[in-house]
Amino acid sequence: MWQLAESAHPVLADEGGAILDERTGRWTHLTPTASAALMLLLVGATEEEAAGQYAQRYGIDAAQAAVDVRTVTDALTARGLAATEPVARGRWWGWWR
């Protein structure tokens, strides 16, 4: 399952958005369509469900919507802002780090 990293804090709107990476202090800015794809993913939709809703919203075919949603997830994963695996939590004895 795809999800944002624990250190990623999104600010999303229909006009676009941004994600703050608290590890680096850098913002990643999103286009309106990338923001829409991310909003659909964050409400718990799978990539396939998000692509279907994205296709309806923008009036495009399902194949193109799937490519668009996958592009957003791949870009955020490559930047370390998201992961397809559950976010690993630190060990309890490493709390002082």
Coordinates of N, CA, C and O in Angstrom, one line a residue:
M1 N 0.8 -1.2 0.0 CA 0.0 0.0 0.0 C 0.9 1.2 0.0 O 1.8 1.4 0.7
W2 N 0.5 2.2 -0.8 CA 1.3 3.4 -0.9 C 0.8 4.4 0.2 O -0.3 4.5 0.5
Q3 N 1.8 5.1 0.8 CA 1.5 6.1 1.8 C 2.6 7.1 1.8 O 3.7 6.9 1.5
L4 N 2.3 8.3 2.3 CA 3.3 9.4 2.6 C 4.2 9.0 3.7 O 3.8 8.3 4.6
A5 N 5.4 9.4 3.7 CA 6.3 9.2 4.8 C 5.9 9.9 6.0 O 5.2 11.0 5.9
E6 N 6.3 9.5 7.1 CA 5.9 10.1 8.4 C 6.5 11.6 8.4 O 5.8 12.4 9.1
S7 N 7.6 11.8 7.8 CA 8.2 13.2 7.8 C 7.6 14.1 6.7 O 8.0 15.2 6.6
A8 N 6.7 13.6 5.9 CA 6.1 14.4 4.9 C 4.8 15.0 5.3 O 3.9 14.3 5.8
H9 N 4.6 16.3 5.2 CA 3.4 17.0 5.6 C 2.8 17.8 4.4 O 3.4 18.8 4.0
P10 N 1.7 17.3 3.9 CA 1.1 17.9 2.7 C 0.2 19.1 3.0 O -0.4 19.2 4.1
V11 N 0.2 20.1 2.1 CA -0.7 21.2 2.1 C -1.3 21.2 0.7 O -0.6 21.5 -0.3
L12 N -2.6 20.7 0.6 CA -3.2 20.5 -0.7 C -4.4 21.3 -0.9 O -5.2 21.5 0.0
A13 N -4.6 21.7 -2.2 CA -5.8 22.4 -2.6 C -6.1 22.1 -4.1 O -5.2 21.5 -4.7
D14 N -7.2 22.5 -4.5 CA -7.6 22.3 -6.0 C -6.6 23.1 -6.9 O -6.4 22.7 -8.0
E15 N -6.1 24.1 -6.4 CA -5.2 25.0 -7.2 C -3.7 24.5 -7.2 O -2.9 25.1 -7.8
G16 N -3.4 23.4 -6.5 CA -2.1 22.9 -6.4 C -1.8 22.6 -4.9 O -2.6 22.6 -4.1
G17 N -0.5 22.4 -4.6 CA -0.2 22.1 -3.3 C 1.3 22.0 -3.1 O 2.1 22.3 -4.0
A18 N 1.7 21.6 -1.9 CA 3.1 21.4 -1.6 C 3.2 20.4 -0.5 O 2.3 20.1 0.3
I19 N 4.4 19.8 -0.4 CA 4.7 18.9 0.7 C 6.0 19.3 1.4 O 7.0 19.5 0.7
L20 N 5.9 19.4 2.7 CA 7.1 19.8 3.5 C 7.8 18.5 3.9 O 7.1 17.6 4.5
D21 N 9.1 18.4 3.6 CA 9.8 17.2 4.1 C 10.6 17.7 5.4 O 11.5 18.5 5.3
E22 N 10.1 17.3 6.5 CA 10.7 17.9 7.8 C 12.1 17.4 8.0 O 12.8 18.0 8.8
R23 N 12.5 16.4 7.3 CA 13.9 15.9 7.5 C 14.9 16.9 6.8 O 16.0 17.1 7.4
T24 N 14.5 17.5 5.7 CA 15.4 18.4 5.0 C 14.9 19.8 5.1 O 15.7 20.7 4.8
G25 N 13.7 20.1 5.5 CA 13.2 21.4 5.5 C 12.8 22.0 4.1 O 12.5 23.2 4.0
R26 N 12.8 21.1 3.1 CA 12.4 21.5 1.8 C 11.0 21.3 1.4 O 10.4 20.3 1.9
W27 N 10.5 22.1 0.6 CA 9.1 22.0 0.1 C 9.2 21.4 -1.3 O 10.0 21.8 -2.1
T28 N 8.2 20.5 -1.6 CA 8.0 20.0 -3.0 C 6.7 20.5 -3.5 O 5.7 20.3 -2.8
H29 N 6.7 21.3 -4.5 CA 5.5 21.9 -5.0 C 4.8 21.0 -6.0 O 5.5 20.3 -6.8
L30 N 3.5 21.0 -6.0 CA 2.7 20.1 -6.8 C 1.8 21.0 -7.8 O 1.2 22.0 -7.4
T31 N 1.6 20.5 -9.0 CA 0.6 21.1 -9.9 C -0.8 20.8 -9.4 O -1.0 19.9 -8.5
P32 N -1.8 21.4 -9.9 CA -3.1 21.1 -9.5 C -3.5 19.7 -9.8 O -4.2 19.1 -8.9
T33 N -3.1 19.1 -10.9 CA -3.5 17.7 -11.2 C -2.7 16.7 -10.3 O -3.3 15.7 -9.8
A34 N -1.4 17.0 -10.0 CA -0.7 16.2 -9.0 C -1.3 16.3 -7.6 O -1.4 15.3 -6.9
S35 N -1.7 17.5 -7.2 CA -2.4 17.6 -5.9 C -3.7 16.8 -5.9 O -4.0 16.2 -4.9
A36 N -4.4 16.9 -7.0 CA -5.7 16.1 -7.0 C -5.4 14.6 -6.9 O -6.1 13.9 -6.2
A37 N -4.4 14.1 -7.6 CA -4.1 12.7 -7.5 C -3.7 12.3 -6.1 O -4.1 11.3 -5.6
L38 N -2.9 13.2 -5.5 CA -2.4 12.9 -4.1 C -3.6 12.9 -3.1 O -3.7 12.1 -2.2
M39 N -4.5 13.9 -3.3 CA -5.7 13.9 -2.4 C -6.5 12.6 -2.5 O -7.0 12.1 -1.5
L40 N -6.7 12.1 -3.8 CA -7.4 10.8 -3.9 C -6.7 9.7 -3.3 O -7.3 8.8 -2.7
L41 N -5.4 9.7 -3.3 CA -4.6 8.6 -2.7 C -4.7 8.7 -1.2 O -4.7 7.7 -0.5
L42 N -4.7 9.9 -0.7 CA -4.7 10.1 0.8 C -6.0 9.7 1.5 O -6.0 9.5 2.7
V43 N -7.1 9.7 0.7 CA -8.4 9.3 1.3 C -8.5 7.8 1.5 O -9.6 7.3 1.8
G44 N -7.4 7.1 1.1 CA -7.5 5.7 1.3 C -7.7 4.9 0.1 O -7.8 3.7 0.1
A45 N -7.8 5.5 -1.1 CA -8.0 4.8 -2.3 C -6.8 4.1 -2.7 O -5.7 4.6 -2.5
T46 N -6.9 3.0 -3.4 CA -5.8 2.3 -4.0 C -5.4 3.1 -5.2 O -6.1 4.0 -5.7
E47 N -4.3 2.8 -5.8 CA -3.8 3.5 -7.0 C -4.9 3.3 -8.1 O -5.1 4.2 -8.9
E48 N -5.4 2.1 -8.2 CA -6.4 1.8 -9.2 C -7.7 2.6 -9.0 O -8.3 3.2 -10.0
E49 N -8.2 2.7 -7.8 CA -9.4 3.5 -7.5 C -9.1 4.9 -7.7 O -10.0 5.6 -8.2
A50 N -7.9 5.4 -7.3 CA -7.6 6.8 -7.5 C -7.5 7.2 -8.9 O -8.0 8.2 -9.4
A51 N -7.0 6.3 -9.7 CA -6.9 6.5 -11.2 C -8.3 6.6 -11.8 O -8.6 7.4 -12.7
G52 N -9.2 5.7 -11.3 CA -10.6 5.7 -11.8 C -11.3 7.1 -11.5 O -12.0 7.7 -12.4
Q53 N -11.1 7.5 -10.3 CA -11.7 8.8 -9.9 C -11.1 10.0 -10.6 O -11.7 10.9 -11.0
Y54 N -9.8 9.9 -10.8 CA -9.0 10.9 -11.5 C -9.5 11.0 -12.9 O -9.7 12.1 -13.5
A55 N -9.7 9.8 -13.6 CA -10.2 9.8 -15.0 C -11.6 10.5 -15.1 O -11.8 11.2 -16.0
Q56 N -12.5 10.2 -14.1 CA -13.8 10.8 -14.1 C -13.7 12.3 -13.9 O -14.3 13.1 -14.6
R57 N -12.8 12.7 -13.0 CA -12.7 14.2 -12.7 C -12.2 15.0 -13.9 O -12.7 16.1 -14.1
Y58 N -11.2 14.4 -14.6 CA -10.6 15.2 -15.7 C -11.1 14.7 -17.1 O -10.6 15.3 -18.1
G59 N -12.0 13.8 -17.1 CA -12.6 13.3 -18.4 C -11.5 12.7 -19.4 O -11.6 13.0 -20.6
I60 N -10.6 11.9 -18.8 CA -9.6 11.2 -19.6 C -9.8 9.7 -19.5 O -10.6 9.3 -18.7
D61 N -9.2 9.0 -20.4 CA -9.3 7.6 -20.4 C -8.6 7.0 -19.2 O -7.7 7.6 -18.6
A62 N -9.0 5.8 -18.8 CA -8.5 5.1 -17.6 C -7.0 4.8 -17.7 O -6.2 4.9 -16.7
A63 N -6.5 4.5 -18.9 CA -5.1 4.2 -19.1 C -4.2 5.4 -18.8 O -3.2 5.3 -18.1
Q64 N -4.6 6.6 -19.3 CA -3.9 7.8 -19.1 C -3.9 8.2 -17.7 O -2.9 8.7 -17.1
A65 N -5.1 8.1 -17.0 CA -5.2 8.4 -15.6 C -4.3 7.5 -14.8 O -3.7 8.0 -13.8
A66 N -4.2 6.2 -15.1 CA -3.3 5.4 -14.3 C -1.9 5.8 -14.5 O -1.1 5.8 -13.5
V67 N -1.5 6.2 -15.7 CA -0.1 6.7 -15.9 C 0.1 8.0 -15.1 O 1.2 8.1 -14.4
D68 N -0.8 8.9 -15.1 CA -0.7 10.1 -14.3 C -0.5 9.9 -12.8 O 0.3 10.4 -12.2
V69 N -1.4 9.0 -12.3 CA -1.3 8.7 -10.8 C 0.0 8.0 -10.5 O 0.6 8.3 -9.5
R70 N 0.4 7.1 -11.3 CA 1.6 6.4 -11.1 C 2.8 7.3 -11.2 O 3.8 7.2 -10.4
T71 N 2.8 8.3 -12.1 CA 3.9 9.3 -12.2 C 4.0 10.1 -10.9 O 5.1 10.3 -10.4
V72 N 2.9 10.5 -10.3 CA 2.9 11.2 -9.0 C 3.5 10.3 -7.9 O 4.4 10.7 -7.2
T73 N 3.0 9.1 -7.8 CA 3.5 8.2 -6.7 C 5.0 7.9 -6.9 O 5.7 7.9 -5.9
D74 N 5.4 7.6 -8.1 CA 6.8 7.4 -8.4 C 7.7 8.6 -8.0 O 8.8 8.4 -7.5
A75 N 7.3 9.8 -8.4 CA 8.1 11.0 -8.1 C 8.2 11.2 -6.6 O 9.3 11.5 -6.1
L76 N 7.1 11.0 -5.9 CA 7.1 11.2 -4.5 C 8.0 10.2 -3.8 O 8.7 10.4 -2.8
T77 N 7.9 8.9 -4.2 CA 8.6 7.9 -3.7 C 10.1 8.1 -3.9 O 11.0 7.9 -3.0
A78 N 10.5 8.5 -5.1 CA 11.9 8.8 -5.5 C 12.5 9.9 -4.6 O 13.7 9.9 -4.3
R79 N 11.7 10.9 -4.2 CA 12.1 11.9 -3.3 C 12.2 11.6 -1.9 O 12.5 12.4 -1.0
G80 N 11.7 10.4 -1.5 CA 11.7 9.9 -0.2 C 10.5 10.4 0.6 O 10.5 10.4 1.8
L81 N 9.5 10.9 -0.1 CA 8.3 11.5 0.6 C 7.2 10.5 0.7 O 6.2 10.7 1.4
A82 N 7.4 9.3 0.1 CA 6.3 8.3 0.2 C 7.0 6.9 0.1 O 8.2 6.8 -0.3
A83 N 6.2 5.9 0.4 CA 6.7 4.5 0.3 C 5.6 3.6 0.0 O 4.4 3.9 0.3
T84 N 5.9 2.4 -0.6 CA 4.9 1.4 -0.8 C 4.9 0.4 0.3 O 3.9 -0.4 0.4
E85 N 5.9 0.4 1.1 CA 5.9 -0.5 2.3 C 5.5 0.3 3.5 O 5.6 1.6 3.6
P86 N 5.0 -0.3 4.5 CA 4.6 0.4 5.8 C 5.8 1.1 6.3 O 7.0 0.6 6.2
V87 N 5.6 2.3 6.8 CA 6.7 3.1 7.4 C 7.3 2.4 8.6 O 6.5 2.1 9.5
A88 N 8.6 2.1 8.6 CA 9.2 1.5 9.7 C 9.4 2.5 10.9 O 9.8 3.6 10.7
R89 N 9.0 2.0 12.0 CA 9.2 2.9 13.2 C 10.5 2.5 13.9 O 10.9 1.3 13.8
G90 N 11.1 3.4 14.6 CA 12.3 3.1 15.3 C 12.1 2.2 16.4 O 11.0 2.0 16.9
R91 N 13.2 1.5 16.8 CA 13.1 0.6 18.0 C 12.9 1.4 19.2 O 13.4 2.6 19.3
W92 N 12.3 0.8 20.2 CA 11.9 1.6 21.4 C 13.2 2.0 22.1 O 13.2 3.0 22.8
W93 N 14.3 1.3 22.0 CA 15.5 1.7 22.7 C 16.3 2.8 22.0 O 17.3 3.3 22.5
G94 N 15.9 3.1 20.8 CA 16.5 4.2 20.0 C 15.9 5.5 20.1 O 16.1 6.4 19.4
W95 N 15.1 5.7 21.2 CA 14.3 6.9 21.3 C 15.2 8.2 21.5 O 14.8 9.3 21.2
W96 N 16.4 8.0 22.0 CA 17.2 9.2 22.3 C 17.9 9.8 21.0 O 18.5 10.8 21.1
R97 N 17.8 9.1 19.9 CA 18.5 9.6 18.7 C 17.8 10.8 18.1 O 16.7 11.0 17.9

